[in-house]
Each structure stands twice: as structure tokens, then as C-alpha cells.
Amino acid sequence: MNKKNIIIGSTLLAAIGAGVYAWQKTTTKKFEKERIAIIGSGNWGMAISRIIGLNVLDNLDLFEKEVRVYVYEELIDGKKLTEIINTQHENVKYLSGIKIPENVIAIPDIVKAVTDATVLVFVTPHQFLPKMLDQLKGNIIPGARAITLIKGFVVDEKDELHLISKMISDKLEIEVSALMGANVANEVARDEFCETTIGCKNKNDHEMFKTLFDRPTFKVNVVSDVYGVELCGSLKNIVALGAGFCDGLGLGGNTKAAIIRIGLIEMKKFAHMFFSGVREETFLESCGIADLITTCTGGRNRKVSEAFVKTKKSWVDLEKELLGGQKLQGTLTADEVYRVLKKQNKLNDFPLFVTIYRIVKGEIQANLITQFETAYKKD
Ligand SMILES: NC(=O)C1=CN([C@@H]2O[C@H](COP(=O)(O)OP(=O)(O)OC[C@H]3O[C@@H](n4cnc5c(N)ncnc54)[C@H](O)[C@@H]3O)[C@@H](O)[C@H]2O)C=CC1
Ligand SMILES: O=C(CO)COP(=O)(O)O
């Protein structure tokens, strides 16, 4: 074989290799039954565990009966939380008063929790994710898929933003979808009607995810725009802080509506500025406008930011006092997004996000929430 043939031959092999890799990435491996692992057992983690546990029992031809949940172990009155969940079928700390189906098993070891899992459901406060991914790397079976319910981003030391779905996908080399919506966990757990949005690129998985999550009171719509869904769910936490400031100041619905409207515009602008392919329709799904409304009226970010204005206590103290171990995400996200905008020299394009950040940091008082440049009247 001459040199030219060798080059053509190896180029061909490389192309076939790349093709096979791409095919493996987009083709769903068929498992006899899906085995579900949930990573995270907080307020939303437990509410979604209940839904998954019930749906698995209703579809035992498709899913293994046992659903494993990774629980960050802690002692409650001297008793391990995992033991409490596995005997009382209730997470007394993070979702008290709600029974969890008995096929949902709490496991304190994250690697054991995902053993043989074909579907991984990530639902932890985002600050804990990077360490979890380090522990999970190399322990996921080929062909497994993941779905993230985490609202937040990771911003690295170079002030570059990483979407959670992309982080999980890069680290574990699996496909990752996203589920976000107007889903305050306590209300979902009480079976109050709501909708949610799943972003999933792989059409082969649409039906499986719908069967896993959809309930008569938890209606799922599946779209293909994973990044759009995730960006909506994460960015709205910043706007929710602004809504809480309005409540803290005793302002009425008109002001809050203005914050929501302008917040939505900045969410869209941010998504389109930094990510290609985000679809306009996604902002009208449950993950978009609906989640924005629910978190600006209910929700923990709104509640704690109202108290921040009224009490002038620190965020750390208020999180401890008001959330009983649950975690506030919006203040972290406001900081992360600010760092990204600063690095990209785009602070002037996001006056509301920047104003909220400055109030969070104590650089300005909350009564300046309405003093940002209202540059969004008409182009
Ligand atoms: N709670 C809600 O209504 C909703 C929450 N979300 C999102 O879901 C994600 C998870 O939120 P929640 O389940 O509500 O959690 P949460 O706010 O209840 O957080 C507490 C969880 O963090 C765990 N934890 C504490 N310290 C830890 C550590 N050092 N390492 C690992 N884990 C630790 C606790 O064990 C507990 O499971 C967040 O991104 C949140 O924004 C999304 C929709 C609704
Ligand atoms: O995301 C949520 C509802 O969809 C919950 O928001 P909070 O974290 O502000 O409670």
C-alpha cells in the first residue's frame, strides 16, 4: 500500500469511527426494563421521588420496581435520615407530612445508588453537583441517560458559564435532558395540578420520560430544546429575588408585574446571547413564563428576599432560619450570572439582573429595585 492509500484508508477508518460514536450517542440502547436512580433527596428531590415511585408501580412492564434515591446522610434526633425514609416512608426533614411509595429506597452511598441504573435523575442544589460527578465518573453503565431537574449553573474560575446538562453530559459521557416548570415542590407533593416541560433531544426517549413523570396532576410536555428549558429554570431564580424585594418593600402587583416582564426579557436576551438554537416557544412553556410567575408569587427565593428587605439580616442567617436545611439558589445564580456578564462586558445590557445582584450584595438598597434603566419599551 502506498502512502496515499494509507492516508485515505486511515481517514476512512476515522470517519467510520466518528460515525459509530455519533450513532451510539444518538441511538437509545434498549434495556429490558429501565432502572431509575435519583440523585438528591431535598424538597424537590423527594416530591419527584414520590411521582417517579408511583409511575414506576403503574408501569412495571417498563421499569424496575425499585427506585433508588441517593440521600446525603444526616442524623435527625440521633437517627439516620436514610433509615427514617426506609422505615417511615417519609423524609421528615425536607418534605414532612408526605408519604413516599415503599418502592423508593434511600441509599447513603452515591455510587451504590446508581449501580445498574439506566436513567439518572439529578435533583440536588447545584453547588453540590461537581463533587457528585467526580464520584459518579466511571460508575455509570453504557447506554444510561440522565435528566436534570437542577435550577442553576456552574461558573468556573475563568468566569465561564457551564450548563448543568452539558456538565453532566461531558463528565459522564451520556445524553442529558432537562425537566423544569412551575413546580413548587410542596404543591406538587400535595397533588395540586400543574404543568412541567421536559427538554429532550432524543425522540426515542420522549415516551419513556413522559411515562416516568406524567401524572394526572403533573402534566408533562416534551420539547427538543434542552438548553432553552434549562436556561429558563435557572435564570428565573434571579427574577424571583426581585419579586421578593417588591414584597419586602410593600409594593403591589403592578410593580411585581413589571419586574416579571422585564425579567423575562433579560432571560431571553441572556439565553440568545450566549447559546444558539434556543427557541422562542420555550419561553411560553411551563418552564418559562409559568415558572416565572409561580416563583415570583410563591417560592423560597421570593420568601427569603422579602425577609432580607424587612429584617436586614444576612442571607446565610435567613436561609438557616427560614428554610430549615433547604438551599437558596437565586443568590448564587445572581452572582454567577453577574460574573459572566462582567467578563463578557455586557453588564449594561442587563440592568435588572445587575440591579438585583447589587441589592443581594448590599451595594445598593432594595428601594432602588425600580431605578434600573428601563430600556425595554420599544426597539
Ligand atoms: N424545592 C422546590 O420547590 C424546587 C426546587 N427545584 C430545584 O431542584 C434542585 C434541588 O432542590 P431541592 O430538592 O428543593 O433541595 P433543597 O433545597 O431541599 O436542598 C437540600 C438538599 O441538599 C442536601 N445537602 C445538604 N448539604 C449537602 C452536601 N454537603 N452535599 C450534598 N448534598 C447536601 C440535603 O441533604 C438535601 O437533600 C435545586 O436546583 C432547586 O432549584 C426545582 C423545582 C422546585
Ligand atoms: O423552582 C421552583 C418552582 O418551580 C422553586 O423555586 P424556589 O427555589 O424559589 O422555591
XYZ file of C-alpha atoms and ligand atoms in Angstrom:
433
model
C 0.000 0.000 0.000
C 1.463 3.376 -0.932
C 1.468 6.383 1.402
C -1.541 7.998 -0.306
C -3.632 4.831 0.131
C -2.632 4.581 3.788
C -3.768 8.169 4.369
C -7.094 7.575 2.561
C -7.564 4.281 4.478
C -6.938 5.795 7.896
C -9.110 8.847 7.096
C -11.921 6.463 6.138
C -11.479 4.473 9.361
C -11.519 7.669 11.419
C -14.702 8.801 9.652
C -16.386 5.424 10.288
C -15.235 5.581 13.931
C -16.667 9.068 14.354
C -19.893 7.934 12.686
C -20.243 4.948 15.021
C -19.570 7.193 18.039
C -22.203 9.702 16.891
C -24.638 6.865 16.239
C -24.043 5.417 19.723
C -24.631 8.854 21.221
C -27.966 9.398 19.487
C -29.313 5.843 19.422
C -31.068 4.639 22.520
C -29.733 1.373 23.807
C -32.707 -0.865 24.548
C -32.875 -2.153 28.078
C -35.347 -4.849 29.029
C -36.534 -2.542 31.806
C -35.342 0.891 32.874
C -33.823 1.163 36.338
C -34.178 4.608 37.881
C -31.738 6.312 40.254
C -32.485 9.723 41.772
C -29.549 11.831 42.915
C -30.764 14.216 45.584
C -33.377 13.999 48.321
C -34.254 17.561 49.286
C -37.651 19.230 48.986
C -37.984 18.774 45.205
C -35.933 15.569 45.208
C -38.477 13.881 47.479
C -41.540 15.308 45.721
C -40.268 13.945 42.392
C -39.276 10.632 44.028
C -42.912 10.225 45.010
C -44.080 10.845 41.433
C -41.479 8.507 39.964
C -42.186 5.818 42.578
C -45.906 5.891 41.761
C -45.398 5.905 37.982
C -42.943 3.020 38.151
C -45.527 0.961 40.071
C -48.090 1.778 37.367
C -45.700 0.670 34.600
C -43.846 -2.381 35.866
C -43.544 -3.733 32.326
C -41.242 -0.771 31.529
C -39.475 -0.044 34.814
C -37.753 -1.997 37.573
C -39.857 -1.735 40.710
C -37.119 -0.451 42.990
C -36.256 3.239 42.665
C -33.036 4.197 44.443
C -32.513 7.663 45.855
C -29.115 8.953 46.900
C -29.600 10.662 50.265
C -26.927 12.903 51.763
C -26.823 11.249 55.164
C -27.591 13.211 58.288
C -28.874 12.486 61.764
C -32.351 13.568 62.814
C -32.813 13.240 66.587
C -29.982 10.703 66.588
C -31.487 8.579 63.790
C -30.114 8.273 60.262
C -32.274 10.032 57.664
C -31.952 7.051 55.278
C -33.344 4.739 57.983
C -36.223 7.102 58.654
C -37.093 7.247 54.941
C -36.846 3.472 54.532
C -38.989 2.670 57.582
C -41.459 5.589 57.838
C -41.502 6.283 54.066
C -41.279 9.978 54.682
C -38.425 12.482 54.515
C -39.278 14.191 57.781
C -36.746 16.980 57.260
C -37.205 18.042 53.640
C -40.792 17.010 52.798
C -42.573 16.330 56.045
C -46.140 15.055 56.075
C -45.922 13.439 52.620
C -45.734 9.654 52.206
C -43.252 8.283 49.703
C -44.067 4.964 47.963
C -42.359 1.962 49.558
C -40.521 1.042 46.362
C -38.434 4.229 46.777
C -35.307 3.209 48.683
C -32.931 5.706 50.322
C -29.215 4.935 49.918
C -26.415 6.988 51.527
C -23.712 5.835 49.085
C -23.987 7.682 45.764
C -22.161 5.024 43.760
C -24.347 2.222 45.150
C -27.429 4.302 44.416
C -26.612 4.447 40.679
C -25.452 0.839 40.275
C -27.025 -0.582 37.078
C -29.229 2.495 36.709
C -30.295 3.193 33.118
C -31.902 6.554 33.918
C -30.285 9.048 36.318
C -32.424 11.870 37.699
C -30.280 14.747 39.018
C -32.072 16.903 41.585
C -29.604 18.422 44.016
C -28.795 22.056 44.846
C -26.327 22.935 42.103
C -23.398 23.760 44.383
C -23.076 20.067 45.327
C -23.069 18.706 41.783
C -19.371 18.952 40.756
C -18.237 16.732 43.659
C -21.026 14.232 42.951
C -19.991 13.990 39.297
C -16.404 13.219 40.340
C -17.744 10.343 42.434
C -20.010 9.077 39.647
C -17.463 9.155 36.816
C -16.652 5.619 35.689
C -19.598 4.153 37.612
C -22.366 4.610 35.058
C -23.400 1.757 32.756
C -23.093 2.251 28.971
C -26.291 3.485 27.367
C -27.612 5.137 30.532
C -29.264 8.573 30.160
C -29.780 11.397 32.595
C -32.268 14.164 33.177
C -31.517 17.273 35.243
C -34.093 18.988 37.456
C -31.419 21.302 38.864
C -32.056 25.029 38.549
C -28.673 26.752 38.460
C -25.354 26.985 36.622
C -21.743 26.341 37.395
C -19.346 29.223 36.704
C -15.655 28.337 36.761
C -12.654 30.332 37.957
C -12.342 31.887 34.468
C -15.923 33.176 34.826
C -17.166 30.859 32.121
C -20.692 29.527 32.486
C -21.459 25.815 32.245
C -24.958 24.482 31.840
C -25.646 21.631 34.242
C -26.909 19.353 31.439
C -23.685 19.898 29.474
C -21.536 19.363 32.577
C -23.205 16.048 33.361
C -23.044 15.008 29.717
C -19.344 15.878 29.360
C -18.312 14.263 32.627
C -20.335 11.041 32.396
C -20.440 10.825 28.575
C -24.190 10.278 28.454
C -27.162 12.094 26.934
C -28.794 14.556 29.314
C -32.307 16.018 29.164
C -33.849 18.669 31.418
C -37.138 18.940 33.331
C -38.182 22.391 34.563
C -41.541 24.010 35.211
C -43.840 25.900 37.536
C -43.369 23.252 40.183
C -43.137 24.437 43.776
C -42.327 21.088 45.407
C -44.781 21.199 48.323
C -47.672 21.900 45.953
C -46.633 19.100 43.573
C -46.362 16.727 46.550
C -49.947 17.603 47.549
C -51.106 16.718 44.008
C -52.190 20.253 43.169
C -52.492 20.491 39.390
C -49.522 21.871 37.466
C -47.567 21.511 34.249
C -43.916 20.899 33.524
C -41.606 20.898 30.499
C -39.070 18.268 29.514
C -36.356 19.205 27.036
C -35.090 16.038 25.361
C -33.179 15.880 22.075
C -33.503 12.143 21.538
C -37.003 11.390 20.230
C -36.573 7.735 21.234
C -36.674 8.802 24.873
C -39.688 11.134 24.738
C -42.220 8.430 25.550
C -40.116 6.919 28.326
C -39.673 10.285 30.074
C -43.347 11.081 29.691
C -44.327 7.750 31.245
C -41.847 8.277 34.075
C -43.011 11.775 35.071
C -46.530 12.470 33.762
C -49.376 12.187 36.306
C -52.997 13.397 36.213
C -51.918 16.396 38.316
C -48.398 16.768 36.859
C -48.758 17.244 33.117
C -45.610 16.880 31.047
C -44.920 18.491 27.685
C -41.808 17.240 25.914
C -39.869 19.603 23.611
C -36.473 19.239 21.963
C -34.893 22.474 23.294
C -32.865 21.181 26.271
C -30.770 24.332 26.740
C -33.776 26.643 26.469
C -35.652 24.684 29.129
C -32.663 24.695 31.463
C -31.874 28.374 30.956
C -35.463 29.338 31.789
C -35.498 27.299 35.006
C -32.171 28.644 36.203
C -32.471 32.329 35.280
C -35.928 32.809 36.783
C -34.420 32.410 40.273
C -32.741 35.813 39.844
C -36.036 37.471 38.917
C -37.737 35.785 41.904
C -35.364 37.695 44.182
C -36.516 40.939 42.576
C -40.140 39.941 43.209
C -39.292 39.264 46.858
C -37.727 42.724 47.173
C -41.041 44.199 45.943
C -42.908 42.265 48.640
C -40.393 43.332 51.274
C -40.960 46.964 50.309
C -44.740 46.523 50.460
C -45.159 47.293 46.747
C -48.227 45.994 44.922
C -48.862 43.729 41.976
C -48.141 46.355 39.319
C -44.505 46.691 40.301
C -44.033 42.966 40.568
C -45.600 42.504 37.127
C -43.071 44.980 35.709
C -40.212 43.047 37.326
C -41.579 39.807 35.843
C -41.956 41.331 32.354
C -38.501 42.854 32.291
C -37.055 39.752 33.925
C -38.443 37.648 31.100
C -36.876 39.962 28.535
C -33.465 39.661 30.200
C -33.823 35.878 30.473
C -34.495 35.693 26.728
C -31.696 38.096 25.912
C -29.202 36.141 28.022
C -30.252 32.807 26.517
C -29.961 34.060 22.915
C -26.729 35.986 23.555
C -24.789 33.027 24.925
C -26.464 29.960 23.389
C -27.522 29.192 19.851
C -30.674 27.273 18.988
C -32.778 28.362 21.988
C -36.380 28.547 20.764
C -38.795 31.422 21.392
C -41.669 28.988 22.067
C -39.785 27.548 25.041
C -40.371 30.777 26.996
C -44.128 30.162 26.708
C -43.881 26.644 28.131
C -44.336 25.862 31.833
C -40.547 26.179 32.273
C -40.717 29.798 31.035
C -43.428 32.279 31.870
C -45.333 29.886 34.182
C -42.338 29.146 36.396
C -41.505 32.826 36.490
C -45.000 33.610 37.784
C -45.070 30.867 40.387
C -41.663 31.639 41.860
C -42.388 35.363 41.933
C -45.549 34.716 43.956
C -44.603 31.617 45.999
C -41.203 30.006 46.294
C -38.227 30.183 48.606
C -36.204 32.799 46.726
C -39.101 35.225 46.917
C -39.728 34.449 50.577
C -36.136 34.899 51.709
C -35.584 38.068 49.671
C -38.736 39.595 51.174
C -37.289 38.853 54.628
C -33.900 40.275 53.542
C -35.548 43.645 52.954
C -37.708 43.540 56.093
C -35.153 42.231 58.606
C -31.796 43.351 57.125
C -30.324 40.024 58.293
C -27.675 38.225 56.220
C -28.617 35.737 53.500
C -26.844 32.960 55.362
C -28.814 33.607 58.559
C -32.118 33.898 56.699
C -31.516 30.679 54.764
C -30.927 28.868 58.064
C -33.875 30.490 59.845
C -36.478 30.242 57.116
C -35.608 27.193 55.037
C -34.858 24.504 57.640
C -31.916 23.000 55.725
C -33.249 23.676 52.212
C -30.980 25.728 49.987
C -31.421 29.124 48.377
C -30.325 29.073 44.736
C -31.093 32.550 43.400
C -28.369 34.445 45.262
C -25.722 32.076 43.878
C -27.172 32.360 40.376
C -27.302 36.175 40.556
C -23.613 36.177 41.457
C -22.679 33.628 38.788
C -24.549 35.427 36.031
C -23.065 38.780 37.083
C -19.530 37.378 36.815
C -20.247 36.058 33.317
C -21.760 39.378 32.174
C -18.855 41.337 33.609
C -16.299 39.135 31.904
C -18.175 39.479 28.584
C -18.513 43.252 29.044
C -22.315 43.007 28.889
C -23.367 44.475 32.246
C -25.096 47.427 30.580
C -27.334 45.084 28.605
C -28.845 43.530 31.745
C -29.875 46.368 34.061
C -32.386 44.323 36.064
C -30.069 41.349 36.675
C -27.302 43.778 37.668
C -29.575 45.783 39.989
C -30.751 42.591 41.707
C -27.131 41.457 42.077
C -26.172 44.793 43.681
C -29.047 44.588 46.160
C -28.100 40.991 47.008
C -24.527 42.086 47.689
C -25.624 45.047 49.798
C -24.051 47.530 47.360
C -27.378 49.351 46.999
C -30.653 49.381 48.931
C -33.686 47.349 47.803
C -35.763 50.503 47.191
C -33.597 51.022 44.093
C -35.125 47.912 42.506
C -37.202 50.120 40.212
C -34.402 52.544 39.419
C -32.746 50.493 36.715
C -32.613 51.823 33.174
C -35.924 50.755 31.606
C -34.541 50.281 28.157
C -37.136 47.783 27.062
C -40.056 49.920 25.939
C -39.539 49.574 22.205
C -36.595 48.887 19.946
N -37.947 22.902 46.121
C -38.623 23.263 45.029
O -39.800 23.689 45.084
C -37.979 23.131 43.696
C -36.611 23.015 43.550
N -36.050 22.914 42.313
C -34.607 22.772 42.131
O -34.229 21.437 42.457
C -32.891 21.413 42.942
C -32.855 20.677 44.263
O -33.661 21.380 45.174
P -34.347 20.687 46.447
O -34.605 19.240 46.198
O -35.501 21.547 46.801
O -33.190 20.747 47.548
P -33.207 21.517 48.941
O -33.159 22.966 48.748
O -34.271 20.954 49.788
O -31.725 21.165 49.469
C -31.411 20.347 50.466
C -30.720 19.105 49.948
O -29.300 19.324 49.904
C -28.670 18.225 50.561
N -27.356 18.620 51.051
C -27.072 19.461 52.076
N -25.722 19.555 52.223
C -25.187 18.756 51.268
C -23.863 18.430 50.890
N -22.816 18.960 51.515
N -23.675 17.585 49.851
C -24.714 17.064 49.175
N -25.992 17.322 49.486
C -26.219 18.162 50.515
C -29.643 17.863 51.653
O -29.388 16.574 52.122
C -30.964 17.947 50.905
O -31.206 16.774 50.193
C -32.449 22.887 43.031
O -31.705 23.198 41.881
C -33.760 23.662 43.023
O -33.617 24.948 42.450
C -36.814 22.882 41.184
C -38.185 22.950 41.259
C -38.875 23.093 42.518
O -38.312 26.410 41.090
C -39.230 26.448 41.863
C -40.644 26.292 41.460
O -40.761 25.952 40.099
C -38.987 26.687 43.309
O -38.367 27.906 43.448
P -37.716 28.311 44.823
O -36.369 27.631 44.887
O -37.641 29.780 44.823
O -38.645 27.776 45.891
